[in-house]
PDB file of C-alpha atoms in Angstrom:
ATOM      1  CA  MET A   1     -52.122 -56.711  -7.164  1.00  0.00           C
ATOM      2  CA  ARG A   2     -49.013 -58.839  -7.268  1.00  0.00           C
ATOM      3  CA  ARG A   3     -50.428 -59.734 -11.019  1.00  0.00           C
ATOM      4  CA  VAL A   4     -50.616 -55.836 -11.390  1.00  0.00           C
ATOM      5  CA  TRP A   5     -47.297 -54.931 -10.842  1.00  0.00           C
ATOM      6  CA  LEU A   6     -45.459 -57.998 -12.593  1.00  0.00           C
ATOM      7  CA  ALA A   7     -47.879 -56.972 -15.866  1.00  0.00           C
ATOM      8  CA  LEU A   8     -46.605 -53.253 -15.046  1.00  0.00           C
ATOM      9  CA  VAL A   9     -42.531 -54.765 -15.017  1.00  0.00           C
ATOM     10  CA  ILE A  10     -42.945 -57.159 -18.069  1.00  0.00           C
ATOM     11  CA  ALA A  11     -44.395 -54.023 -19.949  1.00  0.00           C
ATOM     12  CA  SER A  12     -41.863 -51.309 -18.782  1.00  0.00           C
ATOM     13  CA  LEU A  13     -39.373 -54.138 -20.321  1.00  0.00           C
ATOM     14  CA  GLY A  14     -40.612 -54.421 -23.599  1.00  0.00           C
ATOM     15  CA  TRP A  15     -41.437 -50.674 -23.701  1.00  0.00           C
ATOM     16  CA  GLY A  16     -37.216 -49.935 -21.950  1.00  0.00           C
ATOM     17  CA  THR A  17     -35.179 -52.214 -24.538  1.00  0.00           C
ATOM     18  CA  ALA A  18     -37.675 -50.651 -27.766  1.00  0.00           C
ATOM     19  CA  GLY A  19     -35.605 -47.727 -27.668  1.00  0.00           C
ATOM     20  CA  VAL A  20     -32.127 -49.836 -27.884  1.00  0.00           C
ATOM     21  CA  ALA A  21     -33.331 -52.183 -30.226  1.00  0.00           C
ATOM     22  CA  SER A  22     -34.570 -49.405 -32.549  1.00  0.00           C
ATOM     23  CA  ARG A  23     -31.671 -47.762 -32.905  1.00  0.00           C
ATOM     24  CA  ALA A  24     -29.212 -50.998 -34.224  1.00  0.00           C
ATOM     25  CA  VAL A  25     -31.974 -51.448 -36.804  1.00  0.00           C
ATOM     26  CA  LEU A  26     -31.748 -47.799 -38.057  1.00  0.00           C
ATOM     27  CA  ALA A  27     -27.763 -48.427 -38.004  1.00  0.00           C
ATOM     28  CA  GLU A  28     -28.823 -51.115 -40.391  1.00  0.00           C
ATOM     29  CA  GLY A  29     -30.044 -48.389 -43.181  1.00  0.00           C
ATOM     30  CA  VAL A  30     -33.922 -49.169 -41.885  1.00  0.00           C
ATOM     31  CA  GLY A  31     -35.646 -45.901 -42.654  1.00  0.00           C
ATOM     32  CA  PRO A  32     -37.711 -45.004 -39.120  1.00  0.00           C
ATOM     33  CA  TYR A  33     -41.154 -45.366 -40.948  1.00  0.00           C
ATOM     34  CA  ALA A  34     -40.468 -48.521 -42.056  1.00  0.00           C
ATOM     35  CA  LEU A  35     -38.743 -49.314 -39.202  1.00  0.00           C
ATOM     36  CA  ALA A  36     -42.556 -48.376 -37.443  1.00  0.00           C
ATOM     37  CA  ALA A  37     -44.337 -50.074 -40.596  1.00  0.00           C
ATOM     38  CA  ILE A  38     -42.384 -53.518 -40.036  1.00  0.00           C
ATOM     39  CA  ARG A  39     -42.438 -53.644 -36.415  1.00  0.00           C
ATOM     40  CA  SER A  40     -46.257 -53.131 -35.941  1.00  0.00           C
ATOM     41  CA  MET A  41     -46.734 -55.347 -38.912  1.00  0.00           C
ATOM     42  CA  VAL A  42     -44.974 -58.307 -36.810  1.00  0.00           C
ATOM     43  CA  GLY A  43     -47.069 -57.349 -34.025  1.00  0.00           C
ATOM     44  CA  ALA A  44     -50.424 -57.048 -35.783  1.00  0.00           C
ATOM     45  CA  LEU A  45     -49.327 -60.653 -37.289  1.00  0.00           C
ATOM     46  CA  VAL A  46     -49.141 -61.895 -33.907  1.00  0.00           C
ATOM     47  CA  VAL A  47     -52.178 -60.381 -32.381  1.00  0.00           C
ATOM     48  CA  VAL A  48     -54.066 -61.821 -34.900  1.00  0.00           C
ATOM     49  CA  GLY A  49     -52.717 -65.318 -34.936  1.00  0.00           C
ATOM     50  CA  PHE A  50     -53.397 -65.107 -31.180  1.00  0.00           C
ATOM     51  CA  LEU A  51     -56.842 -64.049 -31.842  1.00  0.00           C
ATOM     52  CA  MET A  52     -57.336 -66.990 -34.112  1.00  0.00           C
ATOM     53  CA  ALA A  53     -55.853 -69.483 -31.623  1.00  0.00           C
ATOM     54  CA  ARG A  54     -58.875 -68.372 -28.907  1.00  0.00           C
ATOM     55  CA  ARG A  55     -60.957 -68.080 -32.035  1.00  0.00           C
ATOM     56  CA  SER A  56     -61.992 -64.695 -31.167  1.00  0.00           C
ATOM     57  CA  GLY A  57     -63.087 -63.153 -33.664  1.00  0.00           C
ATOM     58  CA  MET A  58     -63.086 -59.221 -34.421  1.00  0.00           C
ATOM     59  CA  PRO A  59     -65.140 -57.449 -32.009  1.00  0.00           C
ATOM     60  CA  ARG A  60     -68.561 -56.536 -32.391  1.00  0.00           C
ATOM     61  CA  SER A  61     -69.420 -53.691 -30.200  1.00  0.00           C
ATOM     62  CA  ALA A  62     -69.626 -50.442 -32.045  1.00  0.00           C
ATOM     63  CA  VAL A  63     -66.950 -48.884 -29.080  1.00  0.00           C
ATOM     64  CA  ALA A  64     -64.429 -51.705 -29.327  1.00  0.00           C
ATOM     65  CA  TRP A  65     -63.810 -50.654 -32.626  1.00  0.00           C
ATOM     66  CA  LYS A  66     -63.706 -46.488 -32.080  1.00  0.00           C
ATOM     67  CA  VAL A  67     -61.267 -47.545 -28.913  1.00  0.00           C
ATOM     68  CA  GLY A  68     -58.975 -50.014 -31.342  1.00  0.00           C
ATOM     69  CA  VAL A  69     -58.655 -47.250 -34.120  1.00  0.00           C
ATOM     70  CA  PHE A  70     -57.881 -44.335 -32.093  1.00  0.00           C
ATOM     71  CA  MET A  71     -55.505 -46.274 -30.371  1.00  0.00           C
ATOM     72  CA  GLY A  72     -54.003 -47.205 -33.447  1.00  0.00           C
ATOM     73  CA  VAL A  73     -53.292 -43.488 -34.234  1.00  0.00           C
ATOM     74  CA  THR A  74     -52.565 -42.423 -30.823  1.00  0.00           C
ATOM     75  CA  ASN A  75     -50.658 -45.155 -29.275  1.00  0.00           C
ATOM     76  CA  LEU A  76     -49.487 -46.907 -32.036  1.00  0.00           C
ATOM     77  CA  ALA A  77     -48.584 -44.687 -35.656  1.00  0.00           C
ATOM     78  CA  VAL A  78     -48.270 -41.447 -34.157  1.00  0.00           C
ATOM     79  CA  PRO A  79     -45.710 -42.417 -31.389  1.00  0.00           C
ATOM     80  CA  TYR A  80     -44.093 -45.168 -33.312  1.00  0.00           C
ATOM     81  CA  ILE A  81     -43.640 -42.852 -35.905  1.00  0.00           C
ATOM     82  CA  LEU A  82     -42.897 -39.437 -34.225  1.00  0.00           C
ATOM     83  CA  SER A  83     -39.742 -41.475 -31.898  1.00  0.00           C
ATOM     84  CA  ASN A  84     -38.096 -43.107 -34.861  1.00  0.00           C
ATOM     85  CA  VAL A  85     -37.464 -39.750 -36.503  1.00  0.00           C
ATOM     86  CA  ALA A  86     -36.130 -38.698 -32.783  1.00  0.00           C
ATOM     87  CA  LEU A  87     -34.130 -41.373 -32.612  1.00  0.00           C
ATOM     88  CA  GLN A  88     -32.133 -40.211 -35.696  1.00  0.00           C
ATOM     89  CA  TYR A  89     -31.466 -37.289 -33.267  1.00  0.00           C
ATOM     90  CA  ALA A  90     -30.902 -38.247 -30.352  1.00  0.00           C
ATOM     91  CA  SER A  91     -30.035 -41.460 -27.787  1.00  0.00           C
ATOM     92  CA  ALA A  92     -32.276 -44.273 -26.518  1.00  0.00           C
ATOM     93  CA  GLY A  93     -31.847 -42.769 -22.758  1.00  0.00           C
ATOM     94  CA  PHE A  94     -32.844 -39.700 -24.031  1.00  0.00           C
ATOM     95  CA  LEU A  95     -36.076 -40.559 -25.764  1.00  0.00           C
ATOM     96  CA  GLY A  96     -36.708 -43.165 -22.238  1.00  0.00           C
ATOM     97  CA  LEU A  97     -36.611 -40.008 -20.401  1.00  0.00           C
ATOM     98  CA  SER A  98     -38.877 -38.521 -22.226  1.00  0.00           C
ATOM     99  CA  THR A  99     -41.294 -41.667 -22.221  1.00  0.00           C
ATOM    100  CA  ALA A 100     -41.105 -40.808 -18.073  1.00  0.00           C
ATOM    101  CA  LEU A 101     -43.591 -38.228 -19.608  1.00  0.00           C
ATOM    102  CA  ILE A 102     -46.625 -40.431 -19.921  1.00  0.00           C
ATOM    103  CA  PRO A 103     -47.723 -40.136 -16.425  1.00  0.00           C
ATOM    104  CA  LEU A 104     -47.344 -36.520 -15.872  1.00  0.00           C
ATOM    105  CA  PHE A 105     -49.526 -35.510 -19.135  1.00  0.00           C
ATOM    106  CA  THR A 106     -51.936 -38.855 -18.240  1.00  0.00           C
ATOM    107  CA  ALA A 107     -52.682 -36.774 -14.937  1.00  0.00           C
ATOM    108  CA  LEU A 108     -53.601 -33.320 -16.198  1.00  0.00           C
ATOM    109  CA  LEU A 109     -55.358 -34.761 -18.742  1.00  0.00           C
ATOM    110  CA  ALA A 110     -57.703 -37.117 -16.911  1.00  0.00           C
ATOM    111  CA  HIS A 111     -57.890 -33.949 -14.399  1.00  0.00           C
ATOM    112  CA  PHE A 112     -60.138 -32.300 -17.220  1.00  0.00           C
ATOM    113  CA  LEU A 113     -61.408 -35.614 -18.279  1.00  0.00           C
ATOM    114  CA  LEU A 114     -61.624 -38.094 -15.714  1.00  0.00           C
ATOM    115  CA  PRO A 115     -63.671 -36.788 -12.876  1.00  0.00           C
ATOM    116  CA  ALA A 116     -62.581 -39.296 -10.733  1.00  0.00           C
ATOM    117  CA  GLU A 117     -59.003 -38.587 -11.264  1.00  0.00           C
ATOM    118  CA  ARG A 118     -58.902 -35.264  -9.980  1.00  0.00           C
ATOM    119  CA  LEU A 119     -54.842 -33.240  -9.752  1.00  0.00           C
ATOM    120  CA  ASP A 120     -53.924 -31.833  -6.155  1.00  0.00           C
ATOM    121  CA  GLY A 121     -51.479 -30.458  -4.433  1.00  0.00           C
ATOM    122  CA  ILE A 122     -48.698 -33.378  -4.570  1.00  0.00           C
ATOM    123  CA  ARG A 123     -49.547 -33.766  -8.427  1.00  0.00           C
ATOM    124  CA  VAL A 124     -49.481 -30.232  -9.623  1.00  0.00           C
ATOM    125  CA  THR A 125     -45.834 -30.092  -7.657  1.00  0.00           C
ATOM    126  CA  GLY A 126     -44.810 -33.181  -8.989  1.00  0.00           C
ATOM    127  CA  LEU A 127     -46.151 -31.652 -12.885  1.00  0.00           C
ATOM    128  CA  VAL A 128     -44.011 -28.809 -12.433  1.00  0.00           C
ATOM    129  CA  LEU A 129     -41.301 -30.513 -11.523  1.00  0.00           C
ATOM    130  CA  GLY A 130     -41.358 -32.849 -14.129  1.00  0.00           C
ATOM    131  CA  PHE A 131     -41.989 -30.522 -17.186  1.00  0.00           C
ATOM    132  CA  SER A 132     -38.552 -28.606 -15.276  1.00  0.00           C
ATOM    133  CA  GLY A 133     -36.728 -31.100 -16.411  1.00  0.00           C
ATOM    134  CA  VAL A 134     -38.251 -31.608 -19.541  1.00  0.00           C
ATOM    135  CA  ALA A 135     -37.071 -27.922 -20.204  1.00  0.00           C
ATOM    136  CA  VAL A 136     -33.260 -28.970 -19.255  1.00  0.00           C
ATOM    137  CA  LEU A 137     -33.090 -31.648 -21.337  1.00  0.00           C
ATOM    138  CA  LEU A 138     -34.487 -29.760 -24.386  1.00  0.00           C
ATOM    139  CA  GLY A 139     -32.249 -26.882 -23.142  1.00  0.00           C
ATOM    140  CA  TRP A 140     -29.326 -28.449 -21.974  1.00  0.00           C
ATOM    141  CA  GLY A 141     -28.214 -29.440 -25.449  1.00  0.00           C
ATOM    142  CA  ASP A 142     -27.116 -32.912 -24.311  1.00  0.00           C
ATOM    143  CA  SER A 143     -28.147 -35.759 -26.741  1.00  0.00           C
ATOM    144  CA  GLY A 144     -26.757 -38.956 -25.406  1.00  0.00           C
ATOM    145  CA  LEU A 145     -24.858 -39.563 -28.424  1.00  0.00           C
ATOM    146  CA  ALA A 146     -21.287 -39.517 -29.042  1.00  0.00           C
ATOM    147  CA  GLU A 147     -21.148 -37.556 -31.741  1.00  0.00           C
ATOM    148  CA  GLY A 148     -23.811 -34.644 -32.816  1.00  0.00           C
ATOM    149  CA  GLY A 149     -26.952 -35.121 -32.336  1.00  0.00           C
ATOM    150  CA  ARG A 150     -30.156 -32.572 -32.530  1.00  0.00           C
ATOM    151  CA  PRO A 151     -31.734 -32.738 -28.600  1.00  0.00           C
ATOM    152  CA  LEU A 152     -33.989 -30.207 -29.288  1.00  0.00           C
ATOM    153  CA  LEU A 153     -35.381 -31.163 -32.384  1.00  0.00           C
ATOM    154  CA  ALA A 154     -35.746 -35.052 -30.417  1.00  0.00           C
ATOM    155  CA  GLY A 155     -37.392 -33.830 -27.330  1.00  0.00           C
ATOM    156  CA  LEU A 156     -40.182 -31.689 -29.286  1.00  0.00           C
ATOM    157  CA  LEU A 157     -40.766 -34.986 -31.245  1.00  0.00           C
ATOM    158  CA  ALA A 158     -40.782 -37.379 -28.186  1.00  0.00           C
ATOM    159  CA  VAL A 159     -43.341 -34.732 -26.109  1.00  0.00           C
ATOM    160  CA  LEU A 160     -45.517 -34.913 -29.067  1.00  0.00           C
ATOM    161  CA  ALA A 161     -45.649 -38.959 -29.196  1.00  0.00           C
ATOM    162  CA  VAL A 162     -45.757 -38.828 -25.125  1.00  0.00           C
ATOM    163  CA  ALA A 163     -48.831 -36.512 -25.576  1.00  0.00           C
ATOM    164  CA  SER A 164     -50.568 -38.781 -28.082  1.00  0.00           C
ATOM    165  CA  ILE A 165     -50.172 -41.478 -26.045  1.00  0.00           C
ATOM    166  CA  ALA A 166     -51.690 -39.774 -23.223  1.00  0.00           C
ATOM    167  CA  VAL A 167     -54.837 -39.014 -25.002  1.00  0.00           C
ATOM    168  CA  GLY A 168     -55.051 -42.874 -25.884  1.00  0.00           C
ATOM    169  CA  GLY A 169     -55.088 -43.490 -22.186  1.00  0.00           C
ATOM    170  CA  ILE A 170     -57.548 -41.430 -21.316  1.00  0.00           C
ATOM    171  CA  TYR A 171     -60.057 -42.532 -24.578  1.00  0.00           C
ATOM    172  CA  ALA A 172     -59.040 -46.136 -23.526  1.00  0.00           C
ATOM    173  CA  LYS A 173     -59.658 -45.193 -19.444  1.00  0.00           C
ATOM    174  CA  HIS A 174     -63.151 -43.590 -20.419  1.00  0.00           C
ATOM    175  CA  HIS A 175     -64.511 -46.582 -22.211  1.00  0.00           C
ATOM    176  CA  SER A 176     -62.831 -49.370 -20.294  1.00  0.00           C
ATOM    177  CA  GLY A 177     -66.432 -51.389 -19.138  1.00  0.00           C
ATOM    178  CA  GLY A 178     -67.877 -51.099 -22.950  1.00  0.00           C
ATOM    179  CA  TYR A 179     -64.814 -53.823 -24.297  1.00  0.00           C
ATOM    180  CA  ARG A 180     -62.462 -56.862 -23.956  1.00  0.00           C
ATOM    181  CA  SER A 181     -58.973 -56.269 -23.993  1.00  0.00           C
ATOM    182  CA  LEU A 182     -58.321 -58.619 -26.447  1.00  0.00           C
ATOM    183  CA  GLU A 183     -60.644 -57.660 -29.147  1.00  0.00           C
ATOM    184  CA  VAL A 184     -59.894 -54.225 -28.912  1.00  0.00           C
ATOM    185  CA  THR A 185     -55.637 -55.006 -29.343  1.00  0.00           C
ATOM    186  CA  GLY A 186     -56.337 -56.243 -32.656  1.00  0.00           C
ATOM    187  CA  VAL A 187     -58.329 -53.080 -33.944  1.00  0.00           C
ATOM    188  CA  HIS A 188     -55.369 -51.322 -32.023  1.00  0.00           C
ATOM    189  CA  PHE A 189     -52.890 -53.193 -34.372  1.00  0.00           C
ATOM    190  CA  VAL A 190     -54.358 -53.602 -37.637  1.00  0.00           C
ATOM    191  CA  SER A 191     -55.628 -49.905 -37.877  1.00  0.00           C
ATOM    192  CA  GLY A 192     -52.365 -48.593 -36.325  1.00  0.00           C
ATOM    193  CA  THR A 193     -50.026 -50.760 -38.596  1.00  0.00           C
ATOM    194  CA  ALA A 194     -52.399 -49.956 -41.886  1.00  0.00           C
ATOM    195  CA  PHE A 195     -51.743 -46.246 -40.999  1.00  0.00           C
ATOM    196  CA  ILE A 196     -47.396 -46.534 -40.590  1.00  0.00           C
ATOM    197  CA  ALA A 197     -48.013 -48.316 -43.968  1.00  0.00           C
ATOM    198  CA  VAL A 198     -49.758 -45.481 -45.976  1.00  0.00           C
ATOM    199  CA  ALA A 199     -47.377 -42.905 -43.856  1.00  0.00           C
ATOM    200  CA  MET A 200     -43.823 -45.232 -45.223  1.00  0.00           C
ATOM    201  CA  LEU A 201     -45.632 -45.423 -48.799  1.00  0.00           C
ATOM    202  CA  PHE A 202     -45.756 -41.046 -49.171  1.00  0.00           C
ATOM    203  CA  PHE A 203     -42.777 -40.457 -46.934  1.00  0.00           C
ATOM    204  CA  GLU A 204     -40.167 -42.965 -47.800  1.00  0.00           C
ATOM    205  CA  GLY A 205     -41.988 -45.438 -50.634  1.00  0.00           C
ATOM    206  CA  VAL A 206     -41.175 -49.456 -50.754  1.00  0.00           C
ATOM    207  CA  PRO A 207     -38.082 -50.058 -48.027  1.00  0.00           C
ATOM    208  CA  ALA A 208     -35.321 -52.322 -49.390  1.00  0.00           C
ATOM    209  CA  ALA A 209     -34.904 -56.075 -47.677  1.00  0.00           C
ATOM    210  CA  PRO A 210     -33.846 -55.508 -43.840  1.00  0.00           C
ATOM    211  CA  THR A 211     -30.982 -57.090 -43.221  1.00  0.00           C
ATOM    212  CA  VAL A 212     -30.653 -60.857 -41.204  1.00  0.00           C
ATOM    213  CA  LYS A 213     -29.836 -58.815 -38.036  1.00  0.00           C
ATOM    214  CA  ALA A 214     -32.258 -56.165 -38.700  1.00  0.00           C
ATOM    215  CA  TRP A 215     -35.424 -58.545 -38.836  1.00  0.00           C
ATOM    216  CA  SER A 216     -34.155 -60.327 -35.563  1.00  0.00           C
ATOM    217  CA  LEU A 217     -34.468 -57.181 -33.841  1.00  0.00           C
ATOM    218  CA  LEU A 218     -37.812 -56.153 -35.421  1.00  0.00           C
ATOM    219  CA  THR A 219     -38.937 -59.822 -34.796  1.00  0.00           C
ATOM    220  CA  TYR A 220     -38.305 -59.131 -31.612  1.00  0.00           C
ATOM    221  CA  MET A 221     -39.966 -55.696 -30.854  1.00  0.00           C
ATOM    222  CA  GLY A 222     -42.909 -56.947 -32.512  1.00  0.00           C
ATOM    223  CA  VAL A 223     -43.435 -59.463 -29.949  1.00  0.00           C
ATOM    224  CA  PHE A 224     -41.671 -58.363 -26.636  1.00  0.00           C
ATOM    225  CA  SER A 225     -41.977 -54.759 -27.236  1.00  0.00           C
ATOM    226  CA  THR A 226     -45.323 -54.614 -28.994  1.00  0.00           C
ATOM    227  CA  PHE A 227     -47.560 -57.401 -28.822  1.00  0.00           C
ATOM    228  CA  LEU A 228     -47.426 -58.083 -25.043  1.00  0.00           C
ATOM    229  CA  PRO A 229     -47.204 -54.820 -23.841  1.00  0.00           C
ATOM    230  CA  PHE A 230     -50.435 -53.206 -25.159  1.00  0.00           C
ATOM    231  CA  VAL A 231     -52.101 -56.651 -24.443  1.00  0.00           C
ATOM    232  CA  LEU A 232     -51.045 -56.006 -20.981  1.00  0.00           C
ATOM    233  CA  TYR A 233     -51.951 -52.792 -20.961  1.00  0.00           C
ATOM    234  CA  TYR A 234     -55.454 -52.796 -22.025  1.00  0.00           C
ATOM    235  CA  TRP A 235     -55.969 -55.649 -18.825  1.00  0.00           C
ATOM    236  CA  MET A 236     -54.360 -53.018 -16.337  1.00  0.00           C
ATOM    237  CA  LEU A 237     -56.506 -50.408 -17.479  1.00  0.00           C
ATOM    238  CA  ARG A 238     -59.566 -52.526 -16.639  1.00  0.00           C
ATOM    239  CA  SER A 239     -58.300 -52.710 -13.320  1.00  0.00           C
ATOM    240  CA  VAL A 240     -56.313 -49.967 -12.190  1.00  0.00           C
ATOM    241  CA  SER A 241     -56.738 -45.982 -13.127  1.00  0.00           C
ATOM    242  CA  ALA A 242     -55.218 -44.829 -16.401  1.00  0.00           C
ATOM    243  CA  THR A 243     -52.778 -42.877 -14.814  1.00  0.00           C
ATOM    244  CA  TRP A 244     -51.300 -45.499 -12.730  1.00  0.00           C
ATOM    245  CA  VAL A 245     -51.060 -47.612 -15.352  1.00  0.00           C
ATOM    246  CA  SER A 246     -48.824 -44.857 -17.215  1.00  0.00           C
ATOM    247  CA  LEU A 247     -46.647 -45.538 -14.082  1.00  0.00           C
ATOM    248  CA  SER A 248     -44.638 -47.551 -16.541  1.00  0.00           C
ATOM    249  CA  GLY A 249     -43.059 -44.508 -17.717  1.00  0.00           C
ATOM    250  CA  TYR A 250     -41.406 -44.553 -13.916  1.00  0.00           C
ATOM    251  CA  LEU A 251     -38.812 -48.165 -15.038  1.00  0.00           C
ATOM    252  CA  VAL A 252     -38.738 -47.589 -18.776  1.00  0.00           C
ATOM    253  CA  PRO A 253     -36.112 -44.673 -18.888  1.00  0.00           C
ATOM    254  CA  PRO A 254     -33.441 -46.338 -16.839  1.00  0.00           C
ATOM    255  CA  ILE A 255     -34.128 -49.488 -18.991  1.00  0.00           C
ATOM    256  CA  ALA A 256     -33.486 -47.472 -21.838  1.00  0.00           C
ATOM    257  CA  LEU A 257     -30.470 -45.441 -20.354  1.00  0.00           C
ATOM    258  CA  VAL A 258     -28.965 -49.136 -19.195  1.00  0.00           C
ATOM    259  CA  GLY A 259     -29.355 -50.903 -22.214  1.00  0.00           C
ATOM    260  CA  GLY A 260     -28.685 -47.817 -24.966  1.00  0.00           C
ATOM    261  CA  MET A 261     -25.257 -47.733 -22.845  1.00  0.00           C
ATOM    262  CA  VAL A 262     -24.482 -51.619 -22.540  1.00  0.00           C
ATOM    263  CA  PHE A 263     -25.271 -52.300 -26.310  1.00  0.00           C
ATOM    264  CA  LEU A 264     -24.953 -49.341 -28.157  1.00  0.00           C
ATOM    265  CA  ASP A 265     -22.321 -46.798 -26.326  1.00  0.00           C
ATOM    266  CA  GLU A 266     -24.495 -44.176 -25.151  1.00  0.00           C
ATOM    267  CA  ARG A 267     -23.952 -41.587 -22.945  1.00  0.00           C
ATOM    268  CA  LEU A 268     -25.528 -40.275 -19.578  1.00  0.00           C
ATOM    269  CA  GLN A 269     -24.387 -36.654 -19.561  1.00  0.00           C
ATOM    270  CA  PRO A 270     -25.208 -33.853 -17.393  1.00  0.00           C
ATOM    271  CA  GLY A 271     -28.186 -32.913 -19.035  1.00  0.00           C
ATOM    272  CA  LEU A 272     -29.783 -36.134 -19.081  1.00  0.00           C
ATOM    273  CA  LEU A 273     -28.970 -36.747 -15.377  1.00  0.00           C
ATOM    274  CA  LEU A 274     -30.374 -33.353 -13.981  1.00  0.00           C
ATOM    275  CA  GLY A 275     -33.827 -33.232 -16.365  1.00  0.00           C
ATOM    276  CA  GLY A 276     -34.204 -36.559 -16.270  1.00  0.00           C
ATOM    277  CA  ALA A 277     -34.497 -36.393 -12.231  1.00  0.00           C
ATOM    278  CA  LEU A 278     -36.335 -33.711 -12.629  1.00  0.00           C
ATOM    279  CA  ILE A 279     -38.395 -35.745 -14.443  1.00  0.00           C
ATOM    280  CA  LEU A 280     -38.349 -39.053 -12.266  1.00  0.00           C
ATOM    281  CA  ILE A 281     -38.471 -37.369  -8.741  1.00  0.00           C
ATOM    282  CA  GLY A 282     -42.232 -35.591 -10.954  1.00  0.00           C
ATOM    283  CA  VAL A 283     -42.990 -38.964 -11.905  1.00  0.00           C
ATOM    284  CA  LEU A 284     -42.583 -40.403  -8.447  1.00  0.00           C
ATOM    285  CA  LEU A 285     -44.784 -37.642  -6.454  1.00  0.00           C
ATOM    286  CA  THR A 286     -47.872 -38.439  -9.118  1.00  0.00           C
ATOM    287  CA  ASP A 287     -47.340 -42.008  -7.717  1.00  0.00           C
ATOM    288  CA  ARG A 288     -47.681 -41.048  -4.195  1.00  0.00           C
ATOM    289  CA  ALA A 289     -50.326 -39.398  -5.229  1.00  0.00           C
ATOM    290  CA  GLU A 290     -52.223 -41.518  -6.538  1.00  0.00           C
ATOM    291  CA  ARG A 291     -51.314 -44.741  -4.069  1.00  0.00           C
ATOM    292  CA  ARG A 292     -53.147 -42.041  -1.027  1.00  0.00           C
ATOM    293  CA  ALA A 293     -56.045 -41.829  -3.457  1.00  0.00           C
ATOM    294  CA  ARG A 294     -56.452 -45.408  -4.368  1.00  0.00           C
ATOM    295  CA  PRO A 295     -59.307 -46.574  -2.239  1.00  0.00           C
ATOM    296  CA  THR A 296     -58.274 -49.319   0.546  1.00  0.00           C
ATOM    297  CA  PRO A 297     -59.905 -52.978   1.185  1.00  0.00           C
ATOM    298  CA  SER A 298     -61.624 -51.094   4.446  1.00  0.00           C
ATOM    299  CA  ARG A 299     -62.621 -48.275   2.136  1.00  0.00           C
ATOM    300  CA  ARG A 300     -63.928 -49.983  -0.744  1.00  0.00           C
ATOM    301  CA  ALA A 301     -65.933 -52.239   1.656  1.00  0.00           C
ATOM    302  CA  SER A 302     -67.716 -49.530   2.986  1.00  0.00           C
TER     303      SER A 302
END
């Protein structure tokens, strides 16, 4: 279990700093679609290179291909594009708090789609508190930016991104016995990058060459905020439940909030504090319910 926790922390650090780096890249003049495309392309190159070094080919099973392509859309293309667009209207901390909804959306979907992960009273309470926090975030009017911002639009885009991630996580968990994580990661990144590239060409056209600073940040995101977290994510899905894996959403918000205040001069405003507190309490309750439901060693042996 220690290895799972370590993997969760590393993945959360990568995902938590992605919003901060993304806003810095947007400030360098890179468009949101180009940002998503280049970041995913770097991640895809690292994955393919890693697979070649291990002499691992593309997956042979139909399940691995289906999971990889499905995750390429739901856990890469859709959330990357929506999150980058949202970062034009709200802070990295705001988006980080929205990411905390992943366990709640996952728990809700798992109740209907995964028979072993039913909702109980504590989880329902967590869901109510979490979505109350969303209402506060959307309605209070605080974006976390020093000037301007459109928190309602950013929040709606973030919620759609979170829902897409939750759908992908449930689908991958449902088929977790039929694929190897690294093989699926390769299909995931290549297919997701292809979808994003098409969207970029359609909405933004061919991007201008990024600055040196932007390339440095994009490379960081491609490796440490994309490739590494997703490899760890697939590995964790084979070891624990989909709801437990989604608890990275509990660690990402404080990382994003602190990173945004330190590196981007973002603000911790009252609406973010109240809405974020409700969301994180909801996630904490979900975590508690997950721990209570998880079999102990003695129960597994019986």
